[in-house]
């Protein structure tokens, strides 16, 4: 459904946001994982036609995102990372407007169905200005579904949500993914784990991994370890030699328990192997250059 | 189309739901209720609606400009990807916003119109109300059209709400602070009172041009915004085809050309409008008039209100230089005026051109004293199908001189409301009017928004939009007119009709007996005056018109209307110590005779009598004369009135009018003339008439 070939984008002459991006996104939920500033939002803006690429091709549902943008727009919806709703309107009025902007007739039953899908039925006539962040996010999902698009671009949709809302969202995306293509852009690995098993990792504007979540996790096999180190000077030295995933401090014994991956082949004394997760694999991947440099 | 209308409706709802936008209504109501005109309980004519609306729109449009810029930029940011990713948003965004903002402002300010109309309902008939509403819309549309488009353009160019709002604000404040009376391309506030309601004159013409200019500029800028929007707004890049770009570009060029044309026209007119009167030539006119043996004129006016051909045949009794002393309007001298001497003392003068009234034609505008004293020099107006010609006016070369014959040709399509012509005929779609020998002052009125009616049972031509209050003023003056005619008129063939005379700042009693009452009589400007004062001033309006013997002499009127203009050290009028108190006494007399319950002549005269000893009486008199002689004359005339038989003093006034050569008469001449007519000397009344 989504294809990019050698896609590149420069802001000005020097700032390269995307570099030779090649993507093939099939139907279902597809993860686009990458740290902040990796180029995820730029890619989504190009695919939704609000930004023009500097080079390469981007196609959605078989239509070119530059030359046939009107056809593309009929088939897509965007849930941006940051958006502004009309605070003085209620969700029903807003969704009516979204239908109008998509060239569709106003269908009140469809609107209510979508609001029910995002659990906003009871708030359907309340001003959106009084909504919490999670409720606004649900309105954004409802608008993305209202005109029955084939492809949905979701840019960091769960950032800023509490755990309960986040879980609800993941489930919702999985449900939507049964019928539509959802490009789920995020830097939160749990979102991907819970919603899909296919993903690409974007870093510094480049695709550095494409495949299944299992394949990504496998890349971290034998590279994740746990170790106890004395706090103080030993811990400082330990940090410089290894990539730290997480650590906990035991003040009574003045010890630090760290989950890490060594930057070189030399393993710390007393280390125990750990089962890799998508998060560790992703961190290893995006920090690969650091590990390589030290090695 | 339905989809597009729904988009507009949605944006309109968003505009109205923004609470801050309701400040427009709040400000509108504040300006409405703080307007002194609004609380004037005596009248609420379309002219008042015009005046109040002008104030409301001037201030609210600035506030609106800031709001509109902010509203336009609501979706022009990265936070509105939801909207921009949808197909219908991009093409219709600017125009939908435009309509939503414009109609939003209209709806928010509409209550001010409704309040004014409700208030006006007690004074105006339906036509008056409709006229008032039309005035409101006429002022609203170009102003808010312009501000809406300005907001869009500054929003598009800067795309940062704070910066764009500042730009809009600076532009609007810049336009407002350079308010000027002089017609101007960017005259933001409209002075539509005269032109809009009566439809003629420099203000009328420039108002139309100015409003058209703003409208055309706005549409041009809107098209420009739609064009550049394709390149500037998110999601629009690379979507404009050459055909569509060409179409937009063509329309932008078309409206830019229209704007340029209207602007040039206004600028051209401005030269003539701001021109001052040629006072040197004016002072020479008496000499030229004396030298004329015959002065015949043939004038053809076309549909556009242009003098297509003006031909004056002049025969001189004595040799005077006439070439440099043509007192034509500046706009009629823009094209070369040819003066040919066919044989000795016989000249043929040809001229043509537009009839653009200069600002000095307006008695209501503040002018230099020397200009204010010259009166209504143009002697009429020609404006498309509207026409008013007085026999003395700058539409012919020797405007102060009496014509001995006139042939006026106008399109048949002109609706003639009044004509004093001796005969007329129609041929090839043109109507030709002939005047021979002694021409009356008012020659023709055409195209005025008149209807036939009556004032107190007397036949009258009245403005269609006449409101009840103005009608009340007209009726009051008509009553005085009828009363004066009973007392002084010697004419037997008079028609006794009343015709409302637009633009001219004086009422005229024509030698045919028709009374041309100026559309804004003096009583309209005395909202807080006592009933007695209004009665007296109404009588004065009539008496001074009668006294001027069918001519337009605004110098006398100005002395009464703006007394300061006569009481300055450099008095431009010959003597205002005699004629003014004389006519004022007869105004008191007429008003008290017609309405003794309201105006008690004796007690008023008593106040004038004690004025020198009792300071408080200075505030009690209906009109204050500064000079002691003037007060004394009023008292003397009253004493004389007591000595002579009933009605004799009116005969004295009529005789004085017949015998004097002009409007003014000095005190000594007045005293001796009265002595000749009555045998009583005003200086020795106490001896001659001891009962006083």
mmCIF file of N, CA and C in Angstrom, chain A residues 44-45 48-50 52 67 69-70 73 76 78 80 82-84 86 88-89 93-94 96-98 100-106 140 143-144 146-147, chain B residues 3-4 6-7 9-11 13-14 17-19 70 74-75 77-90 97 234-239:
data_model
loop_
_atom_site.group_PDB
_atom_site.id
_atom_site.type_symbol
_atom_site.label_atom_id
_atom_site.label_comp_id
_atom_site.label_asym_id
_atom_site.label_seq_id
_atom_site.Cartn_x
_atom_site.Cartn_y
_atom_site.Cartn_z
ATOM 1 N N UNK A 44 6.017 11.131 6.946
ATOM 2 C CA UNK A 44 4.547 11.113 6.950
ATOM 3 C C UNK A 44 3.979 12.346 6.234
ATOM 4 N N UNK A 45 4.632 13.460 6.406
ATOM 5 C CA UNK A 45 4.149 14.669 5.720
ATOM 6 C C UNK A 45 4.303 14.529 4.216
ATOM 7 N N UNK A 48 1.559 12.174 3.060
ATOM 8 C CA UNK A 48 0.205 12.756 3.096
ATOM 9 C C UNK A 48 0.094 14.001 2.221
ATOM 10 N N UNK A 49 1.179 14.328 1.541
ATOM 11 C CA UNK A 49 1.107 15.393 0.540
ATOM 12 C C UNK A 49 1.232 16.799 1.060
ATOM 13 N N UNK A 50 1.604 16.970 2.300
ATOM 14 C CA UNK A 50 1.778 18.338 2.792
ATOM 15 C C UNK A 50 3.225 18.806 2.658
ATOM 16 N N UNK A 52 6.745 18.315 -0.095
ATOM 17 C CA UNK A 52 7.193 17.763 -1.370
ATOM 18 C C UNK A 52 8.595 17.162 -1.194
ATOM 19 N N UNK A 67 2.301 13.808 -7.862
ATOM 20 C CA UNK A 67 1.536 14.060 -9.083
ATOM 21 C C UNK A 67 0.057 13.725 -8.925
ATOM 22 N N UNK A 69 -1.755 13.687 -5.939
ATOM 23 C CA UNK A 69 -2.003 13.879 -4.515
ATOM 24 C C UNK A 69 -3.494 13.879 -4.170
ATOM 25 N N UNK A 70 -4.317 14.378 -5.110
ATOM 26 C CA UNK A 70 -5.760 14.384 -4.832
ATOM 27 C C UNK A 70 -6.284 12.967 -4.636
ATOM 28 N N UNK A 73 -5.070 11.709 -1.303
ATOM 29 C CA UNK A 73 -5.790 12.283 -0.153
ATOM 30 C C UNK A 73 -7.148 11.633 0.084
ATOM 31 N N UNK A 76 -6.378 8.503 2.325
ATOM 32 C CA UNK A 76 -5.551 8.536 3.543
ATOM 33 C C UNK A 76 -6.190 9.338 4.662
ATOM 34 N N UNK A 78 -4.615 11.259 8.528
ATOM 35 C CA UNK A 78 -3.417 11.499 9.324
ATOM 36 C C UNK A 78 -3.807 11.738 10.787
ATOM 37 N N UNK A 80 -1.743 13.361 13.446
ATOM 38 C CA UNK A 80 -0.419 13.959 13.640
ATOM 39 C C UNK A 80 0.038 13.877 15.095
ATOM 40 N N UNK A 82 1.205 16.408 16.813
ATOM 41 C CA UNK A 82 0.585 17.550 17.494
ATOM 42 C C UNK A 82 -0.520 18.068 16.587
ATOM 43 N N UNK A 83 -1.647 18.345 17.160
ATOM 44 C CA UNK A 83 -2.742 18.868 16.340
ATOM 45 C C UNK A 83 -3.593 19.796 17.190
ATOM 46 N N UNK A 84 -4.353 20.615 16.460
ATOM 47 C CA UNK A 84 -5.204 21.573 17.154
ATOM 48 C C UNK A 84 -6.638 21.320 16.721
ATOM 49 N N UNK A 86 -10.826 22.299 17.202
ATOM 50 C CA UNK A 86 -11.569 23.549 17.391
ATOM 51 C C UNK A 86 -12.201 23.499 18.785
ATOM 52 N N UNK A 88 -14.168 25.228 20.509
ATOM 53 C CA UNK A 88 -15.561 25.617 20.765
ATOM 54 C C UNK A 88 -16.578 24.696 20.087
ATOM 55 N N UNK A 89 -16.079 23.661 19.432
ATOM 56 C CA UNK A 89 -16.990 22.732 18.764
ATOM 57 C C UNK A 89 -17.030 21.421 19.528
ATOM 58 N N UNK A 93 -19.699 17.899 15.543
ATOM 59 C CA UNK A 93 -19.514 18.977 14.556
ATOM 60 C C UNK A 93 -18.164 18.845 13.854
ATOM 61 N N UNK A 94 -17.172 18.494 14.632
ATOM 62 C CA UNK A 94 -15.830 18.350 14.051
ATOM 63 C C UNK A 94 -15.798 17.222 13.015
ATOM 64 N N UNK A 96 -18.293 16.057 11.371
ATOM 65 C CA UNK A 96 -19.090 16.502 10.209
ATOM 66 C C UNK A 96 -18.193 17.290 9.252
ATOM 67 N N UNK A 97 -17.403 18.188 9.848
ATOM 68 C CA UNK A 97 -16.508 19.016 9.028
ATOM 69 C C UNK A 97 -15.478 18.143 8.304
ATOM 70 N N UNK A 98 -14.981 17.136 8.999
ATOM 71 C CA UNK A 98 -13.989 16.261 8.367
ATOM 72 C C UNK A 98 -14.613 15.507 7.186
ATOM 73 N N UNK A 100 -17.059 16.695 5.397
ATOM 74 C CA UNK A 100 -17.197 17.721 4.339
ATOM 75 C C UNK A 100 -15.867 17.909 3.617
ATOM 76 N N UNK A 101 -14.787 18.005 4.403
ATOM 77 C CA UNK A 101 -13.467 18.223 3.793
ATOM 78 C C UNK A 101 -13.000 17.032 2.974
ATOM 79 N N UNK A 102 -13.595 15.890 3.212
ATOM 80 C CA UNK A 102 -13.243 14.714 2.411
ATOM 81 C C UNK A 102 -14.200 14.558 1.234
ATOM 82 N N UNK A 103 -15.097 15.524 1.092
ATOM 83 C CA UNK A 103 -16.019 15.480 -0.041
ATOM 84 C C UNK A 103 -17.148 14.491 0.147
ATOM 85 N N UNK A 104 -17.424 14.119 1.385
ATOM 86 C CA UNK A 104 -18.491 13.132 1.652
ATOM 87 C C UNK A 104 -19.732 13.835 2.204
ATOM 88 N N UNK A 105 -20.847 13.129 2.115
ATOM 89 C CA UNK A 105 -22.070 13.650 2.722
ATOM 90 C C UNK A 105 -22.005 13.450 4.240
ATOM 91 N N UNK A 106 -22.739 14.296 4.923
ATOM 92 C CA UNK A 106 -22.749 14.165 6.384
ATOM 93 C C UNK A 106 -23.606 12.954 6.766
ATOM 94 N N UNK A 140 -8.978 12.485 17.425
ATOM 95 C CA UNK A 140 -8.090 12.437 16.253
ATOM 96 C C UNK A 140 -8.191 11.088 15.555
ATOM 97 N N UNK A 143 -11.550 10.973 13.673
ATOM 98 C CA UNK A 143 -11.530 11.712 12.402
ATOM 99 C C UNK A 143 -10.771 10.949 11.327
ATOM 100 N N UNK A 144 -9.762 10.181 11.782
ATOM 101 C CA UNK A 144 -8.992 9.425 10.793
ATOM 102 C C UNK A 144 -9.818 8.284 10.195
ATOM 103 N N UNK A 146 -13.228 8.400 9.892
ATOM 104 C CA UNK A 146 -14.573 8.822 9.514
ATOM 105 C C UNK A 146 -14.869 8.666 8.026
ATOM 106 N N UNK A 147 -13.870 8.863 7.183
ATOM 107 C CA UNK A 147 -14.169 8.799 5.747
ATOM 108 C C UNK A 147 -13.684 7.496 5.121
ATOM 109 N N UNK B 3 -21.145 21.127 -0.906
ATOM 110 C CA UNK B 3 -20.011 20.849 -0.036
ATOM 111 C C UNK B 3 -19.273 22.139 0.328
ATOM 112 N N UNK B 4 -19.114 22.986 -0.677
ATOM 113 C CA UNK B 4 -18.415 24.249 -0.464
ATOM 114 C C UNK B 4 -19.202 25.138 0.509
ATOM 115 N N UNK B 6 -21.193 24.137 2.737
ATOM 116 C CA UNK B 6 -21.087 23.544 4.082
ATOM 117 C C UNK B 6 -19.762 23.932 4.734
ATOM 118 N N UNK B 7 -18.726 23.982 3.932
ATOM 119 C CA UNK B 7 -17.426 24.414 4.476
ATOM 120 C C UNK B 7 -17.527 25.836 5.018
ATOM 121 N N UNK B 9 -20.217 27.348 5.975
ATOM 122 C CA UNK B 9 -21.073 27.334 7.167
ATOM 123 C C UNK B 9 -20.264 26.912 8.403
ATOM 124 N N UNK B 10 -19.430 25.894 8.202
ATOM 125 C CA UNK B 10 -18.637 25.415 9.329
ATOM 126 C C UNK B 10 -17.682 26.501 9.823
ATOM 127 N N UNK B 11 -16.960 27.110 8.900
ATOM 128 C CA UNK B 11 -16.017 28.165 9.282
ATOM 129 C C UNK B 11 -16.757 29.339 9.926
ATOM 130 N N UNK B 13 -19.505 29.115 11.653
ATOM 131 C CA UNK B 13 -19.853 28.703 13.025
ATOM 132 C C UNK B 13 -18.627 28.848 13.931
ATOM 133 N N UNK B 14 -17.480 28.416 13.409
ATOM 134 C CA UNK B 14 -16.248 28.531 14.204
ATOM 135 C C UNK B 14 -15.976 30.001 14.532
ATOM 136 N N UNK B 17 -18.392 31.131 17.180
ATOM 137 C CA UNK B 17 -18.226 30.486 18.495
ATOM 138 C C UNK B 17 -17.005 31.026 19.251
ATOM 139 N N UNK B 18 -16.097 31.677 18.523
ATOM 140 C CA UNK B 18 -14.937 32.276 19.204
ATOM 141 C C UNK B 18 -15.438 33.444 20.047
ATOM 142 N N UNK B 19 -15.327 33.304 21.346
ATOM 143 C CA UNK B 19 -15.927 34.323 22.217
ATOM 144 C C UNK B 19 -15.310 35.701 22.000
ATOM 145 N N UNK B 70 -6.025 36.564 12.921
ATOM 146 C CA UNK B 70 -5.827 35.418 13.815
ATOM 147 C C UNK B 70 -6.694 34.243 13.352
ATOM 148 N N UNK B 74 -5.704 30.214 11.862
ATOM 149 C CA UNK B 74 -5.998 29.101 12.780
ATOM 150 C C UNK B 74 -5.482 27.769 12.245
ATOM 151 N N UNK B 75 -5.623 27.559 10.966
ATOM 152 C CA UNK B 75 -5.255 26.255 10.398
ATOM 153 C C UNK B 75 -3.975 26.300 9.575
ATOM 154 N N UNK B 77 -0.795 26.055 10.103
ATOM 155 C CA UNK B 77 0.387 25.659 10.874
ATOM 156 C C UNK B 77 0.514 24.141 10.783
ATOM 157 N N UNK B 78 1.645 23.626 11.277
ATOM 158 C CA UNK B 78 1.853 22.178 11.231
ATOM 159 C C UNK B 78 0.843 21.432 12.091
ATOM 160 N N UNK B 79 0.190 22.138 12.970
ATOM 161 C CA UNK B 79 -0.776 21.488 13.856
ATOM 162 C C UNK B 79 -2.114 21.224 13.167
ATOM 163 N N UNK B 80 -2.212 21.596 11.908
ATOM 164 C CA UNK B 80 -3.486 21.394 11.212
ATOM 165 C C UNK B 80 -3.340 20.406 10.064
ATOM 166 N N UNK B 81 -2.449 19.444 10.261
ATOM 167 C CA UNK B 81 -2.253 18.425 9.224
ATOM 168 C C UNK B 81 -3.535 17.635 8.972
ATOM 169 N N UNK B 82 -4.335 17.501 10.026
ATOM 170 C CA UNK B 82 -5.596 16.763 9.895
ATOM 171 C C UNK B 82 -6.431 17.355 8.766
ATOM 172 N N UNK B 83 -6.522 18.686 8.763
ATOM 173 C CA UNK B 83 -7.321 19.344 7.735
ATOM 174 C C UNK B 83 -6.620 19.330 6.387
ATOM 175 N N UNK B 84 -5.314 19.627 6.415
ATOM 176 C CA UNK B 84 -4.600 19.777 5.144
ATOM 177 C C UNK B 84 -4.436 18.463 4.402
ATOM 178 N N UNK B 85 -4.585 17.364 5.107
ATOM 179 C CA UNK B 85 -4.472 16.068 4.420
ATOM 180 C C UNK B 85 -5.776 15.705 3.704
ATOM 181 N N UNK B 86 -6.765 16.586 3.793
ATOM 182 C CA UNK B 86 -8.051 16.282 3.152
ATOM 183 C C UNK B 86 -8.201 17.075 1.860
ATOM 184 N N UNK B 87 -8.824 16.414 0.900
ATOM 185 C CA UNK B 87 -8.788 16.928 -0.468
ATOM 186 C C UNK B 87 -9.486 18.278 -0.642
ATOM 187 N N UNK B 88 -10.580 18.520 0.085
ATOM 188 C CA UNK B 88 -11.342 19.738 -0.183
ATOM 189 C C UNK B 88 -10.804 20.968 0.557
ATOM 190 N N UNK B 89 -9.890 20.761 1.452
ATOM 191 C CA UNK B 89 -9.448 21.880 2.272
ATOM 192 C C UNK B 89 -8.568 22.837 1.476
ATOM 193 N N UNK B 90 -7.732 22.281 0.667
ATOM 194 C CA UNK B 90 -6.718 23.112 0.038
ATOM 195 C C UNK B 90 -7.292 24.105 -0.970
ATOM 196 N N UNK B 97 -12.755 30.756 4.130
ATOM 197 C CA UNK B 97 -12.406 31.620 5.265
ATOM 198 C C UNK B 97 -12.907 33.040 5.023
ATOM 199 N N UNK B 234 0.259 25.122 3.037
ATOM 200 C CA UNK B 234 0.660 23.720 3.073
ATOM 201 C C UNK B 234 -0.157 22.924 2.073
ATOM 202 N N UNK B 235 0.452 21.940 1.507
ATOM 203 C CA UNK B 235 -0.244 20.979 0.662
ATOM 204 C C UNK B 235 -0.661 21.506 -0.687
ATOM 205 N N UNK B 236 -0.393 22.737 -0.958
ATOM 206 C CA UNK B 236 -0.838 23.259 -2.243
ATOM 207 C C UNK B 236 0.271 23.300 -3.279
ATOM 208 N N UNK B 237 1.444 23.033 -2.826
ATOM 209 C CA UNK B 237 2.582 23.183 -3.734
ATOM 210 C C UNK B 237 2.467 22.227 -4.920
ATOM 211 N N UNK B 238 2.893 22.740 -6.050
ATOM 212 C CA UNK B 238 2.990 21.925 -7.268
ATOM 213 C C UNK B 238 1.633 21.411 -7.746
ATOM 214 N N UNK B 239 0.559 22.038 -7.331
ATOM 215 C CA UNK B 239 -0.733 21.539 -7.788
ATOM 216 C C UNK B 239 -1.434 22.502 -8.730
#
